[in-house]
Short mmCIF file of C-alpha atoms in Angstrom, two decimals:
data_model
loop_
_atom_site.label_atom_id
_atom_site.label_comp_id
_atom_site.label_asym_id
_atom_site.label_seq_id
_atom_site.Cartn_x
_atom_site.Cartn_y
_atom_site.Cartn_z
CA MET A 1 12.46 19.18 6.16
CA PRO A 2 16.12 20.11 4.61
CA LEU A 3 19.19 17.82 4.55
CA SER A 4 21.32 21.33 5.74
CA ASN A 5 17.82 20.58 8.71
CA ILE A 6 19.17 17.24 9.93
CA SER A 7 22.63 17.53 12.25
CA PRO A 8 21.55 19.49 14.24
CA LEU A 9 19.05 17.31 14.96
CA LEU A 10 21.43 14.96 15.27
CA THR A 11 22.98 17.06 18.35
CA THR A 12 20.50 17.28 19.88
CA LEU A 13 19.18 13.53 20.48
CA LEU A 14 23.41 12.65 21.95
CA LEU A 15 22.83 14.91 24.73
CA LEU A 16 19.06 13.32 25.68
CA THR A 17 19.78 9.99 25.75
CA THR A 18 19.51 9.11 28.93
CA THR A 19 22.65 6.66 30.29
CA THR A 20 20.80 3.27 32.26
CA THR A 21 21.38 0.24 30.49
CA ILE A 22 19.49 -3.36 29.90
CA ILE A 23 20.28 -6.40 28.93
CA VAL A 24 18.57 -8.76 26.96
CA ALA A 25 18.94 -12.19 25.06
CA ALA A 26 17.55 -11.42 22.14
CA THR A 27 17.56 -14.91 19.92
CA THR A 28 20.93 -15.22 18.55
CA THR A 29 23.39 -16.14 20.90
CA VAL A 30 25.06 -13.00 21.80
CA ASN A 31 23.37 -10.63 23.88
CA LEU A 32 21.77 -6.90 24.05
CA CYS A 33 23.19 -3.85 25.55
CA PHE A 34 20.13 -0.56 24.78
CA LYS A 35 20.11 2.20 26.80
CA GLU A 36 17.07 3.83 28.39
CA ALA A 37 15.45 6.27 26.24
CA PRO A 38 13.96 10.27 27.36
CA LYS A 39 10.11 10.52 27.67
CA PHE A 40 8.94 11.88 25.05
CA TYR A 41 5.65 13.95 25.73
CA ASN A 42 2.91 15.79 23.46
CA SER A 43 2.26 19.34 22.96
CA PRO A 44 0.18 21.63 23.83
CA THR A 45 -1.52 21.08 21.41
CA CYS A 46 -2.95 17.51 20.16
CA LEU A 47 -6.14 16.05 21.60
CA PHE A 48 -4.77 12.74 23.34
CA ALA A 49 -6.16 9.22 22.72
CA ASP A 50 -6.27 7.86 25.65
CA ASP A 51 -6.81 3.85 23.70
CA ILE A 52 -5.46 2.39 20.75
CA CYS A 53 -9.10 2.68 19.41
CA SER A 54 -8.98 6.21 19.25
CA ASP A 55 -9.19 8.17 16.41
CA ASN A 56 -6.51 10.43 16.99
CA ALA A 57 -3.64 7.81 17.87
CA VAL A 58 -0.78 7.40 15.55
CA HIS A 59 -0.60 3.56 14.33
CA VAL A 60 2.59 2.53 13.01
CA ALA A 61 3.33 -1.29 12.45
CA MET A 62 6.36 -2.87 12.77
CA THR A 63 8.58 -6.34 12.84
CA LEU A 64 10.82 -8.15 14.88
CA ASP A 65 14.05 -10.36 14.04
CA ALA A 66 16.71 -10.92 16.16
CA ALA A 67 19.11 -9.61 13.54
CA TYR A 68 17.60 -6.35 13.01
CA LEU A 69 16.03 -5.49 17.12
CA ARG A 70 19.22 -2.65 17.13
CA GLY A 71 18.02 -0.95 14.51
CA SER A 72 14.22 -1.22 15.41
CA MET A 73 15.44 0.13 18.55
CA ALA A 74 16.84 3.29 16.53
CA ALA A 75 12.69 3.52 14.35
CA ILE A 76 12.25 3.55 16.87
CA LEU A 77 13.99 6.15 19.37
CA SER A 78 13.71 8.83 15.86
CA VAL A 79 9.96 8.51 15.25
CA LEU A 80 9.44 9.40 19.04
CA GLN A 81 11.81 12.60 18.68
CA HIS A 82 10.31 13.85 15.52
CA SER A 83 6.61 13.48 17.05
CA SER A 84 4.87 15.99 17.85
CA CYS A 85 2.41 14.25 19.33
CA PRO A 86 4.66 10.84 20.89
CA GLU A 87 1.98 9.88 23.26
CA ASN A 88 -0.77 9.59 21.16
CA ILE A 89 2.13 6.90 18.65
CA ARG A 90 0.36 3.22 18.96
CA PHE A 91 2.87 0.64 18.52
CA HIS A 92 2.66 -2.42 16.70
CA PHE A 93 4.83 -5.09 17.52
CA VAL A 94 5.09 -8.51 14.37
CA ALA A 95 7.44 -10.87 15.88
CA SER A 96 7.52 -14.44 14.95
CA ALA A 97 6.63 -16.97 17.28
CA SER A 98 8.90 -18.80 17.60
CA ALA A 99 10.78 -15.98 18.89
CA HIS A 100 11.47 -15.39 22.63
CA THR A 101 8.98 -12.82 22.28
CA ASP A 102 8.76 -12.08 25.90
CA ASN A 103 12.49 -11.03 25.81
CA ILE A 104 11.66 -8.35 22.99
CA GLN A 105 8.65 -6.74 25.64
CA LEU A 106 10.90 -6.73 27.50
CA MET A 107 13.87 -5.75 25.82
CA ILE A 108 11.63 -2.70 24.70
CA SER A 109 9.85 -1.26 27.62
CA THR A 110 12.50 -0.53 29.68
CA SER A 111 14.35 1.28 27.28
CA PHE A 112 10.81 2.63 26.12
CA PRO A 113 9.43 2.17 29.06
CA TYR A 114 5.79 4.72 28.41
CA LEU A 115 5.81 4.03 24.76
CA ARG A 116 2.38 2.46 23.75
CA PHE A 117 2.61 -0.90 22.26
CA ARG A 118 1.54 -4.14 21.78
CA VAL A 119 3.68 -7.97 20.57
CA TYR A 120 1.81 -10.17 17.98
CA ARG A 121 2.89 -13.39 17.03
CA PHE A 122 3.34 -13.83 13.08
CA ASP A 123 2.94 -17.96 12.58
CA ASP A 124 5.93 -18.89 10.34
CA SER A 125 4.23 -21.50 8.68
CA ALA A 126 1.39 -19.60 7.20
CA VAL A 127 3.76 -18.04 4.12
CA LEU A 128 6.90 -20.90 4.84
CA GLY A 129 5.39 -22.85 2.08
CA LEU A 130 4.53 -19.71 -0.27
CA ILE A 131 8.29 -18.14 -0.09
CA SER A 132 10.71 -18.69 -3.39
CA THR A 133 14.30 -18.11 -3.04
CA SER A 134 15.35 -14.86 -4.03
CA ILE A 135 19.42 -13.01 -4.56
CA ARG A 136 19.41 -11.87 -0.73
CA SER A 137 19.03 -14.86 1.69
CA ALA A 138 17.55 -12.32 4.04
CA LEU A 139 15.04 -11.65 1.56
CA ASP A 140 13.41 -14.87 3.02
CA CYS A 141 13.25 -14.59 5.93
CA PRO A 142 9.57 -15.60 6.65
CA LEU A 143 8.84 -12.16 8.96
CA ASN A 144 9.11 -10.07 5.81
CA TYR A 145 5.38 -11.46 4.79
CA ALA A 146 4.55 -10.60 7.64
CA ARG A 147 3.35 -7.07 6.26
CA ASN A 148 0.48 -8.58 4.09
CA TYR A 149 -1.22 -9.84 7.41
CA LEU A 150 -1.25 -6.97 9.26
CA ALA A 151 -5.26 -6.12 8.69
CA ASP A 152 -5.51 -9.78 10.00
CA LEU A 153 -3.43 -9.46 13.10
CA LEU A 154 -3.29 -6.27 14.44
CA PRO A 155 -7.68 -4.76 15.74
CA SER A 156 -10.35 -4.84 13.85
CA CYS A 157 -10.81 -0.25 15.31
CA VAL A 158 -7.27 0.23 13.89
CA LYS A 159 -8.46 1.18 10.50
CA LYS A 160 -4.87 2.48 8.95
CA ALA A 161 -0.69 2.28 9.99
CA VAL A 162 1.97 3.37 8.92
CA TYR A 163 4.45 0.30 7.77
CA LEU A 164 8.45 0.60 8.69
CA ASP A 165 10.76 -1.68 8.42
CA SER A 166 14.13 -1.90 10.80
CA ASP A 167 16.41 -0.09 8.96
CA LEU A 168 15.76 3.47 8.15
CA VAL A 169 15.22 6.01 10.72
CA LEU A 170 12.04 9.40 9.98
CA VAL A 171 13.71 12.67 10.98
CA ASP A 172 10.48 14.81 10.85
CA ASP A 173 6.70 14.19 12.38
CA ILE A 174 4.90 11.17 11.13
CA ALA A 175 1.75 12.12 11.20
CA LYS A 176 2.15 14.04 8.01
CA LEU A 177 3.01 11.20 6.47
CA ALA A 178 0.11 9.01 8.54
CA GLU A 179 -2.55 12.28 7.40
CA THR A 180 -1.60 11.20 3.13
CA PRO A 181 -4.37 11.11 1.08
CA PHE A 182 -5.78 8.29 0.09
CA GLY A 183 -7.95 9.47 -2.66
CA ASP A 184 -11.80 10.19 -2.62
CA GLU A 185 -14.57 7.63 -2.22
CA ARG A 186 -15.14 6.71 -5.86
CA GLU A 187 -11.49 6.33 -6.10
CA ARG A 188 -10.29 5.88 -3.04
CA LYS A 189 -7.46 3.30 -2.80
CA VAL A 190 -5.67 0.71 -0.43
CA LEU A 191 -2.09 1.48 -0.62
CA ALA A 192 0.18 5.20 0.14
CA ALA A 193 3.51 4.54 -0.80
CA PRO A 194 6.65 7.34 -2.87
CA GLU A 195 6.40 5.60 -6.49
CA TYR A 196 9.75 5.37 -7.75
CA CYS A 197 8.61 5.72 -11.97
CA ASN A 198 12.29 5.89 -12.97
CA ALA A 199 13.74 2.36 -12.51
CA ASN A 200 12.83 -0.69 -14.96
CA PHE A 201 10.35 -1.85 -13.43
CA THR A 202 10.54 -4.96 -16.42
CA SER A 203 13.22 -5.70 -13.75
CA TYR A 204 11.04 -7.19 -11.05
CA PHE A 205 9.47 -10.01 -13.48
CA THR A 206 10.90 -12.64 -15.36
CA PRO A 207 10.95 -13.03 -19.48
CA THR A 208 8.13 -15.43 -18.29
CA PHE A 209 5.88 -13.62 -16.87
CA TRP A 210 5.63 -11.15 -19.73
CA SER A 211 5.66 -13.29 -22.85
CA ASN A 212 2.39 -15.05 -21.24
CA PRO A 213 -0.48 -12.48 -22.55
CA SER A 214 -2.57 -14.53 -19.52
CA LEU A 215 -0.20 -12.87 -16.88
CA SER A 216 1.28 -9.36 -18.06
CA VAL A 217 -2.09 -8.05 -18.88
CA THR A 218 -1.85 -7.57 -15.33
CA PHE A 219 -0.31 -4.05 -16.26
CA ALA A 220 -2.72 -2.98 -19.00
CA ASP A 221 -4.39 0.67 -18.72
CA ARG A 222 -2.08 0.85 -15.09
CA HIS A 223 0.83 2.75 -14.90
CA ALA A 224 2.39 1.00 -12.63
CA CYS A 225 5.66 1.80 -11.53
CA TYR A 226 8.20 0.75 -8.47
CA PHE A 227 7.63 1.50 -4.81
CA ASN A 228 8.88 0.92 -1.90
CA THR A 229 7.86 -2.19 0.36
CA GLY A 230 9.34 0.04 3.69
CA VAL A 231 7.26 2.72 3.95
CA MET A 232 4.20 2.45 3.41
CA VAL A 233 0.08 3.80 4.75
CA ILE A 234 -1.89 1.31 4.63
CA ASP A 235 -5.89 1.11 4.92
CA LEU A 236 -6.52 -1.08 6.45
CA ALA A 237 -10.40 -0.62 7.25
CA ARG A 238 -10.53 -1.15 2.88
CA TRP A 239 -7.24 -3.63 3.03
CA ARG A 240 -9.91 -6.52 5.06
CA ASP A 241 -13.28 -5.40 2.68
CA GLY A 242 -10.64 -6.55 -0.33
CA ASP A 243 -9.50 -9.01 1.12
CA TYR A 244 -6.12 -8.31 0.02
CA THR A 245 -3.82 -11.21 1.51
CA THR A 246 -5.64 -13.21 -0.26
CA LYS A 247 -4.62 -11.42 -3.69
CA ILE A 248 -1.03 -11.72 -2.52
CA VAL A 249 -1.06 -15.21 -1.45
CA GLU A 250 -2.18 -16.04 -5.11
CA TRP A 251 0.39 -14.47 -5.97
CA MET A 252 2.49 -16.55 -4.16
CA GLU A 253 0.76 -19.43 -4.93
CA LEU A 254 1.61 -19.01 -8.54
CA GLN A 255 5.25 -18.50 -8.63
CA LYS A 256 5.32 -22.06 -6.74
CA ARG A 257 4.14 -23.15 -10.22
CA MET A 258 5.91 -20.88 -12.31
CA ARG A 259 9.13 -19.00 -12.03
CA ILE A 260 7.02 -15.80 -12.40
CA TYR A 261 9.50 -13.12 -10.44
CA GLU A 262 13.17 -12.73 -8.63
CA LEU A 263 13.20 -10.42 -5.91
CA GLY A 264 11.39 -11.77 -2.17
CA SER A 265 8.03 -9.98 -1.03
CA LEU A 266 8.70 -7.58 -2.74
CA PRO A 267 6.79 -8.45 -5.98
CA PRO A 268 4.03 -10.12 -5.08
CA PHE A 269 2.74 -6.52 -3.67
CA LEU A 270 3.27 -5.07 -7.25
CA LEU A 271 1.28 -7.35 -9.04
CA VAL A 272 -1.80 -6.09 -6.79
CA PHE A 273 -1.27 -2.74 -6.04
CA ALA A 274 1.53 -0.86 -8.78
CA GLY A 275 -0.53 2.34 -11.01
CA LYS A 276 -3.51 2.11 -7.67
CA ILE A 277 -1.94 3.69 -5.02
CA ALA A 278 -1.76 7.06 -3.26
CA PRO A 279 0.72 8.90 -4.35
CA VAL A 280 3.31 9.60 -1.58
CA ASP A 281 5.95 12.88 -2.12
CA HIS A 282 9.51 10.58 -2.31
CA ARG A 283 11.75 12.97 0.94
CA TRP A 284 9.20 10.17 2.90
CA ASN A 285 11.36 7.04 1.91
CA GLN A 286 14.96 7.88 0.88
CA HIS A 287 15.69 4.40 0.51
CA GLY A 288 18.41 2.64 -1.54
CA LEU A 289 20.94 3.70 1.80
CA GLY A 290 22.65 0.15 2.29
CA GLY A 291 23.95 -0.07 -1.60
CA ASP A 292 22.82 -2.52 -4.16
CA ASN A 293 21.40 -6.31 -2.80
CA PHE A 294 24.95 -8.08 -3.37
CA GLU A 295 28.29 -5.76 -2.45
CA GLY A 296 25.62 -2.55 -0.66
CA LEU A 297 28.18 -0.07 -1.96
CA CYS A 298 27.66 3.96 -0.64
CA ARG A 299 25.53 5.61 -2.22
CA ASP A 300 24.17 9.54 -1.78
CA LEU A 301 21.29 11.05 -1.39
CA HIS A 302 18.94 11.12 -4.19
CA PRO A 303 17.58 15.31 -4.58
CA GLY A 304 15.67 17.39 -2.86
CA PRO A 305 13.97 17.87 0.94
CA VAL A 306 14.74 14.84 3.16
CA SER A 307 12.17 13.20 5.48
CA LEU A 308 13.67 9.94 6.36
CA LEU A 309 16.27 8.01 5.11
CA HIS A 310 16.15 4.22 4.82
CA TRP A 311 18.93 1.92 4.99
CA SER A 312 17.21 -0.04 2.45
CA GLY A 313 19.63 -3.21 0.89
CA LYS A 314 22.30 -4.97 2.12
CA GLY A 315 24.84 -2.42 3.73
CA LYS A 316 23.05 -1.98 7.02
CA PRO A 317 24.89 1.16 9.32
CA TRP A 318 25.58 -1.05 12.40
CA VAL A 319 26.97 -3.49 10.63
CA ARG A 320 29.26 -1.28 8.30
CA LEU A 321 29.85 0.89 11.35
CA ASP A 322 31.09 -1.55 13.78
CA GLY A 323 33.30 -2.87 10.80
CA ASN A 324 35.35 0.75 10.29
CA ARG A 325 33.63 0.50 7.19
CA ALA A 326 31.39 2.95 7.35
CA CYS A 327 29.43 4.62 4.36
CA PRO A 328 28.96 8.92 4.52
CA LEU A 329 25.57 8.65 6.10
CA ASP A 330 26.17 6.23 8.01
CA THR A 331 26.61 8.75 11.08
CA LEU A 332 22.99 10.20 10.31
CA TRP A 333 22.06 7.00 12.02
CA ALA A 334 24.47 6.49 14.65
CA PRO A 335 23.21 9.56 16.94
CA TYR A 336 19.66 6.75 17.47
CA ASP A 337 21.61 3.76 17.96
CA LEU A 338 20.96 2.93 21.57
CA LEU A 339 23.34 -0.12 21.52
CA GLN A 340 25.30 -0.07 24.87
CA THR A 341 28.71 -0.61 23.98
CA PRO A 342 31.19 -3.24 25.95
CA ASN A 343 33.20 -0.17 27.15
CA PHE A 344 30.63 1.88 28.50
CA LEU A 345 29.39 -1.27 30.55
CA GLU A 346 32.94 -1.52 31.83
CA SER A 347 33.57 2.03 33.13
#
């Protein structure tokens, strides 16, 4: 979808959003107040997905964290609004076992009364001993590593899922992304994502890694490029068969013994999958809109069409909007924001 078509969609959303309010205590001391979203219906051409194991279901996996709940709600709304078969979407939310999951479920079910979803509890202790400090503390949150365990958490009948971060919105039908081909049976891939081969791939690993022949050989005969793990299509069945969770954990264990990378949960994915993923058009991850990991400065879109806007990086649109220091592209996120303001409640 060309960027020129986004504004009318956002205008329509403003007219559709209802004014029912819920108040839910998150895992912080601040109460979050959200509006009820409208119900979205399947188009006449949709073959209805009657249960979670249906072949017609589109599975979307996300993590839920108190600091990003506002972003998650906006992401959910954007997925539903732009889907041609929204009633076929099954959401799988992963939350920390230490979080108040009852509150999370209440928040989602009240703001999205017709949403089909499950909440899974992720045991932080599974990764606490494997996390190495990175350049930004937010990247060290155990829940960032839950995507490593989706194949174990989700029901075995779920063969494929689209994983989405919470700091993004879609402006296109997610079914198109979910239908990304993984290749033929002989060379079938486990993961699909947009690749960015112009990025400096070597910078994601330390000199210790590159100077050790037994480690750097990992990328021999692989045209390894950077990809962003905030938007991925995952063949969960093939992941389970290949025990890819163990492969990622092994790299994390090595990282604890000798520092071979710097940036959070991304490098283990690069080590296992870079150069071995199915391609996805860049329109499905217009990433980096949150700026760099240090200052979070404003950034422009990459050239080309847009199906998904992703505020990866330090700057989040809701934080910048609240602080009256919004970047130009943050206005594209704002209409999906379901947060209710105190002024509205008082009126």
